[in-house]
Coordinates of C-alpha atoms in Angstrom, one line a residue:
M1 CA -63.7 62.6 -57.5
S2 CA -60.3 61.1 -57.0
S3 CA -58.0 61.7 -54.0
A4 CA -58.9 64.4 -51.5
D5 CA -57.1 66.5 -48.9
P6 CA -54.2 64.7 -47.1
A7 CA -55.0 63.0 -43.8
E8 CA -52.9 65.4 -41.8
D9 CA -55.2 68.3 -42.8
C10 CA -58.1 66.7 -41.1
L11 CA -58.8 65.8 -37.5
Y12 CA -60.4 62.5 -38.5
L13 CA -60.4 61.1 -42.0
A14 CA -63.6 58.9 -42.0
I15 CA -63.6 59.1 -45.8
A16 CA -60.5 59.5 -47.9
Y17 CA -61.9 62.2 -50.2
K18 CA -64.4 65.0 -50.3
P19 CA -67.4 63.7 -52.2
N20 CA -68.0 65.3 -55.5
K21 CA -71.2 67.3 -55.1
I22 CA -72.2 67.3 -58.7
A23 CA -71.7 63.6 -59.2
N24 CA -73.5 62.7 -56.1
M25 CA -76.4 65.1 -56.9
V26 CA -76.7 63.5 -60.3
A27 CA -76.7 60.0 -58.8
G28 CA -79.4 61.1 -56.3
I29 CA -81.5 62.6 -59.1
V30 CA -81.3 59.5 -61.2
Y31 CA -82.4 57.3 -58.3
A32 CA -85.2 59.7 -57.4
L33 CA -86.5 59.7 -61.0
L34 CA -86.4 55.9 -61.1
G35 CA -88.3 55.8 -57.8
F36 CA -91.1 58.1 -59.1
A37 CA -91.2 56.0 -62.3
F38 CA -91.7 52.8 -60.3
V39 CA -94.4 54.4 -58.1
W40 CA -96.2 55.4 -61.3
R41 CA -95.9 51.8 -62.5
W42 CA -97.2 50.5 -59.2
A43 CA -100.1 53.0 -59.2
T44 CA -101.2 52.3 -62.7
T45 CA -101.1 48.5 -62.5
M46 CA -102.1 45.8 -60.0
R47 CA -100.9 47.4 -56.7
A48 CA -98.8 44.5 -55.5
R49 CA -97.2 45.4 -52.2
W50 CA -94.0 43.4 -52.9
S51 CA -93.3 45.5 -56.0
L52 CA -92.9 48.6 -53.7
W53 CA -89.4 47.4 -52.9
L54 CA -88.1 48.9 -56.1
P55 CA -89.2 52.5 -55.3
I56 CA -88.3 52.1 -51.7
G57 CA -84.7 51.1 -52.6
C58 CA -84.5 53.9 -55.2
F59 CA -85.7 56.6 -52.8
A60 CA -83.3 55.4 -50.1
S61 CA -80.4 55.5 -52.5
A62 CA -81.4 58.9 -53.6
A63 CA -81.5 60.2 -50.1
G64 CA -78.1 58.7 -49.4
F65 CA -76.4 60.3 -52.3
F66 CA -78.1 63.7 -51.6
M67 CA -76.7 63.5 -48.1
R68 CA -73.2 62.7 -49.4
T69 CA -73.0 66.1 -50.9
Q70 CA -72.9 67.4 -47.3
V71 CA -70.1 65.1 -46.2
D72 CA -66.7 66.7 -45.6
P73 CA -63.9 64.6 -44.1
C74 CA -62.2 67.8 -42.7
D75 CA -65.5 69.1 -41.1
F76 CA -66.9 65.8 -40.1
N77 CA -70.5 65.4 -39.1
I78 CA -71.0 61.9 -37.7
P79 CA -74.9 61.7 -38.1
I80 CA -74.8 62.9 -41.7
Y81 CA -72.0 60.5 -42.7
A82 CA -73.5 57.5 -40.8
V83 CA -76.9 57.9 -42.3
S84 CA -75.6 58.6 -45.8
Q85 CA -73.2 55.6 -45.6
M86 CA -75.9 53.3 -44.4
L87 CA -78.4 54.3 -47.1
V88 CA -75.9 54.0 -49.9
L89 CA -74.6 50.6 -48.6
V90 CA -77.8 48.8 -47.7
S91 CA -80.5 50.2 -50.0
P92 CA -79.5 47.6 -52.8
C93 CA -81.0 45.0 -50.4
A94 CA -84.4 46.2 -51.6
F95 CA -83.5 45.6 -55.2
I96 CA -82.2 42.1 -54.4
A97 CA -85.4 41.4 -52.4
F98 CA -87.5 42.3 -55.5
N99 CA -85.6 39.9 -57.7
Y100 CA -86.0 37.2 -55.0
M101 CA -89.7 37.6 -55.0
L102 CA -89.9 37.1 -58.7
Y103 CA -88.8 33.5 -58.4
K104 CA -91.9 32.2 -56.6
R105 CA -94.3 34.2 -58.8
I106 CA -92.8 32.9 -62.0
V107 CA -93.0 29.3 -60.8
L108 CA -96.7 29.7 -59.7
A109 CA -97.6 31.5 -62.9
A110 CA -96.1 28.8 -65.2
D111 CA -97.3 25.9 -63.1
P112 CA -101.1 26.0 -62.5
E113 CA -101.1 22.6 -60.8
C114 CA -98.6 23.8 -58.2
A115 CA -100.4 27.1 -57.8
A116 CA -103.7 25.3 -57.2
A117 CA -102.2 22.8 -54.8
A118 CA -100.4 25.5 -52.8
V119 CA -103.7 27.2 -51.9
S120 CA -106.0 25.3 -49.6
T121 CA -109.8 25.7 -49.9
T122 CA -109.9 25.5 -46.1
K123 CA -110.7 28.9 -44.5
K124 CA -109.3 30.0 -41.2
G125 CA -110.4 33.3 -39.9
G126 CA -111.6 34.3 -43.4
N127 CA -108.1 33.8 -44.8
T128 CA -107.0 31.2 -47.3
I129 CA -104.4 28.8 -45.9
K130 CA -101.3 28.4 -48.1
K131 CA -99.5 25.1 -48.3
K132 CA -95.9 26.1 -48.3
H133 CA -94.4 22.6 -48.9
V134 CA -96.1 22.1 -52.3
K135 CA -93.5 21.3 -55.0
S136 CA -93.3 22.3 -58.6
R137 CA -91.8 20.3 -61.5
F138 CA -89.9 23.5 -62.4
S139 CA -88.3 24.2 -59.1
F140 CA -85.9 22.0 -57.1
M141 CA -87.4 23.4 -53.9
P142 CA -91.0 24.3 -53.0
P143 CA -91.5 27.8 -54.5
L144 CA -93.2 29.3 -51.4
I145 CA -90.4 28.1 -49.2
A146 CA -87.7 29.3 -51.7
G147 CA -89.2 32.8 -51.8
R148 CA -89.2 33.1 -48.0
L149 CA -85.7 31.6 -47.6
F150 CA -84.2 34.1 -50.1
V151 CA -86.0 37.1 -48.6
C152 CA -85.2 36.2 -45.0
S153 CA -81.5 35.8 -45.9
D154 CA -81.7 39.2 -47.5
L155 CA -83.2 40.6 -44.3
I156 CA -80.4 39.1 -42.2
T157 CA -77.6 40.4 -44.4
F158 CA -79.4 43.8 -44.5
L159 CA -79.2 44.0 -40.7
I160 CA -75.6 43.0 -40.6
Q161 CA -74.7 45.5 -43.3
S162 CA -76.7 48.2 -41.6
Y163 CA -75.0 47.7 -38.3
G164 CA -71.6 47.5 -39.8
G165 CA -72.1 50.5 -42.1
G166 CA -73.2 52.6 -39.1
M167 CA -70.1 51.7 -37.1
T168 CA -67.8 53.0 -39.8
A169 CA -68.8 56.5 -38.9
Q170 CA -66.8 56.4 -35.7
E171 CA -63.0 56.2 -35.6
K172 CA -62.8 53.6 -32.8
T173 CA -65.3 51.2 -34.4
V174 CA -64.4 51.7 -38.1
D175 CA -62.4 48.5 -38.4
I176 CA -65.1 46.4 -36.7
G177 CA -67.7 48.1 -38.9
N178 CA -65.8 47.3 -42.0
K179 CA -65.4 43.7 -41.0
L180 CA -69.1 43.4 -40.2
F181 CA -70.2 44.9 -43.5
L182 CA -67.7 42.6 -45.3
I183 CA -69.3 39.6 -43.7
G184 CA -72.8 40.9 -44.6
V185 CA -72.1 41.7 -48.2
T186 CA -70.1 38.5 -48.7
C187 CA -73.0 36.4 -47.4
Q188 CA -75.4 38.4 -49.6
A189 CA -73.3 37.7 -52.7
C190 CA -73.1 34.0 -51.8
V191 CA -76.8 33.7 -51.3
Y192 CA -77.5 35.7 -54.5
G193 CA -75.2 33.2 -56.3
L194 CA -77.4 30.4 -55.0
Y195 CA -80.4 32.3 -56.3
I196 CA -78.9 32.5 -59.7
L197 CA -78.3 28.8 -59.6
A198 CA -81.9 28.1 -58.5
F199 CA -83.1 30.4 -61.3
T200 CA -80.9 28.7 -63.8
V201 CA -82.5 25.3 -62.8
L202 CA -85.9 26.9 -63.2
A203 CA -85.0 28.3 -66.7
Y204 CA -83.6 25.0 -67.8
R205 CA -86.7 23.0 -66.6
L206 CA -89.1 25.5 -68.2
N207 CA -87.1 25.2 -71.4
K208 CA -87.2 21.4 -71.1
Y209 CA -90.9 21.2 -70.6
R210 CA -91.7 24.2 -72.8
V211 CA -94.6 25.0 -70.5
S212 CA -97.0 22.4 -71.8
D213 CA -100.3 23.5 -73.3
L214 CA -102.9 22.2 -70.8
A215 CA -105.6 22.0 -73.3
T216 CA -103.9 19.8 -75.9
G217 CA -101.0 18.3 -73.9
E218 CA -98.6 19.4 -76.6
K219 CA -95.4 21.2 -75.9
I220 CA -95.1 24.8 -77.1
Q221 CA -92.4 27.4 -77.4
W222 CA -91.6 29.7 -74.6
R223 CA -94.2 32.5 -74.4
T224 CA -92.7 36.0 -75.0
S225 CA -93.7 37.1 -71.5
L226 CA -91.8 34.2 -69.9
R227 CA -88.8 34.7 -72.1
S228 CA -88.6 38.4 -71.3
L229 CA -88.8 37.6 -67.5
I230 CA -86.0 35.2 -67.7
V231 CA -83.7 37.3 -69.8
L232 CA -84.3 40.4 -67.8
T233 CA -83.8 38.6 -64.5
Y234 CA -80.4 37.4 -65.7
I235 CA -79.4 40.9 -66.9
S236 CA -80.4 42.4 -63.6
S237 CA -78.6 39.6 -61.7
V238 CA -75.4 40.1 -63.6
F239 CA -75.2 43.8 -62.6
V240 CA -76.3 43.0 -59.0
M241 CA -73.3 40.6 -58.8
I242 CA -70.9 43.2 -60.3
R243 CA -71.9 45.6 -57.5
S244 CA -71.6 42.9 -54.8
V245 CA -68.2 41.8 -56.0
F246 CA -67.0 45.4 -56.0
R247 CA -68.2 45.9 -52.4
V248 CA -66.5 42.7 -51.3
V249 CA -63.2 43.6 -52.9
E250 CA -63.5 47.2 -51.6
F251 CA -63.8 46.1 -48.0
V252 CA -61.2 43.4 -48.4
Q253 CA -58.7 46.1 -49.5
G254 CA -59.3 48.0 -46.3
H255 CA -59.7 51.7 -45.5
Q256 CA -56.7 52.8 -47.5
G257 CA -57.4 50.6 -50.6
E258 CA -57.6 51.8 -54.1
L259 CA -61.4 51.3 -54.4
V260 CA -62.1 53.1 -51.1
T261 CA -59.9 56.1 -51.7
H262 CA -61.1 56.9 -55.2
E263 CA -64.8 57.9 -55.5
V264 CA -64.9 57.2 -59.3
Y265 CA -65.2 53.5 -58.5
L266 CA -68.3 54.1 -56.5
F267 CA -70.1 55.5 -59.5
V268 CA -68.7 53.1 -62.1
L269 CA -69.0 49.8 -60.1
D270 CA -71.9 50.6 -57.7
V271 CA -74.2 53.2 -59.0
L272 CA -74.1 52.4 -62.7
P273 CA -74.6 48.6 -62.3
L274 CA -77.5 49.1 -59.8
V275 CA -79.2 51.6 -62.0
I276 CA -79.0 49.2 -64.9
A277 CA -80.2 46.3 -62.7
V278 CA -83.4 48.2 -61.7
F279 CA -83.9 50.1 -65.0
V280 CA -84.6 46.8 -66.9
W281 CA -87.8 46.4 -64.8
L282 CA -88.9 49.9 -65.8
C283 CA -88.6 48.9 -69.5
I284 CA -90.7 45.8 -69.0
W285 CA -92.8 45.8 -65.8
P286 CA -92.6 42.1 -64.6
I287 CA -96.1 42.1 -63.1
H288 CA -97.5 42.5 -66.6
N289 CA -95.5 39.5 -67.9
I290 CA -96.4 37.4 -64.9
N291 CA -100.0 38.2 -65.3
H292 CA -99.9 37.3 -69.0
L293 CA -98.1 34.1 -68.4
A294 CA -100.5 33.1 -65.6
D295 CA -103.5 34.1 -67.8
E296 CA -102.4 31.7 -70.5
C297 CA -101.2 28.8 -68.3
H298 CA -104.2 29.0 -66.0
S299 CA -106.9 29.7 -68.6
T300 CA -108.0 26.1 -69.2
Q301 CA -108.4 25.3 -65.5
H302 CA -110.0 28.6 -64.5
E303 CA -111.3 30.2 -67.7
Q304 CA -114.5 31.2 -66.0
L305 CA -112.8 33.0 -63.1
P306 CA -111.4 36.5 -63.0
F307 CA -107.6 36.6 -62.6
E308 CA -107.8 37.9 -59.0
N309 CA -109.8 34.8 -57.9
R310 CA -107.4 32.2 -59.4
P311 CA -105.1 30.2 -57.2
F312 CA -102.1 32.4 -58.4
K313 CA -102.2 36.1 -57.6
H314 CA -99.9 38.8 -56.4
S315 CA -101.1 38.9 -52.8
G316 CA -98.6 38.8 -49.9
S317 CA -95.3 40.6 -49.4
Y318 CA -93.2 37.6 -50.5

């Protein structure tokens, strides 16, 4: 798992070591098990399409690590290396997208007035028209717009990282590929930092207002479902940032840097943090908590309506 065969023994050293088959196989199995667990969670609860990002990311990561077992710098296969590299590098974008999508849903679940105003009663082609510019007292930007901005930024950085990661498989483009990926992962880390800031503002305002009881107008303590969502989002975000910082430093060091040339850092600073970042959502499935929070906050306005017919629901991809 540390240094590999010297460069002079290989025709082209795309990777500075021969990947440890056992370690990569274990990483692939862990991600695959998480993927199946999230599919089970999705299948046994409200089948919200946006929550599929977790299993998609897990299965993509699993495939990447399984393919890494076939990578040999001295018997180089460009397609295998390129695909495995791209899957390992960019699959975390799916985990980040999932966290981004939580923001809007927490705001709408905790703020029934915003949720009701965000959905127009006007029908167009049989579909309800959403008013994206509706503001919430808990969010410093309209929640529907915030969700789309974060997800779109994740998509853009995903494309940059994908293109850059693929270019690292060829000797003549490896430097350009590294720089492109560095740009993508740095932008991703910066945007995620803004997300943490926005989420901190959300948590502060929720704590300040204590999610007022709509029936009595009295302020009450945070509900357990909301507190769990906030704590777990912070835990997940910390480990996402650890991985992002690792990748930034890794590519800043260059192709012969300490982090790039020793595989152990990949497992300690990439695999482990990301596994923890997604595992927290397996412990407490956020859709349950969002549903419970919305059930309580929306009950006085829509107590006669089933949950799926209330202004807030899990429809849409983001």
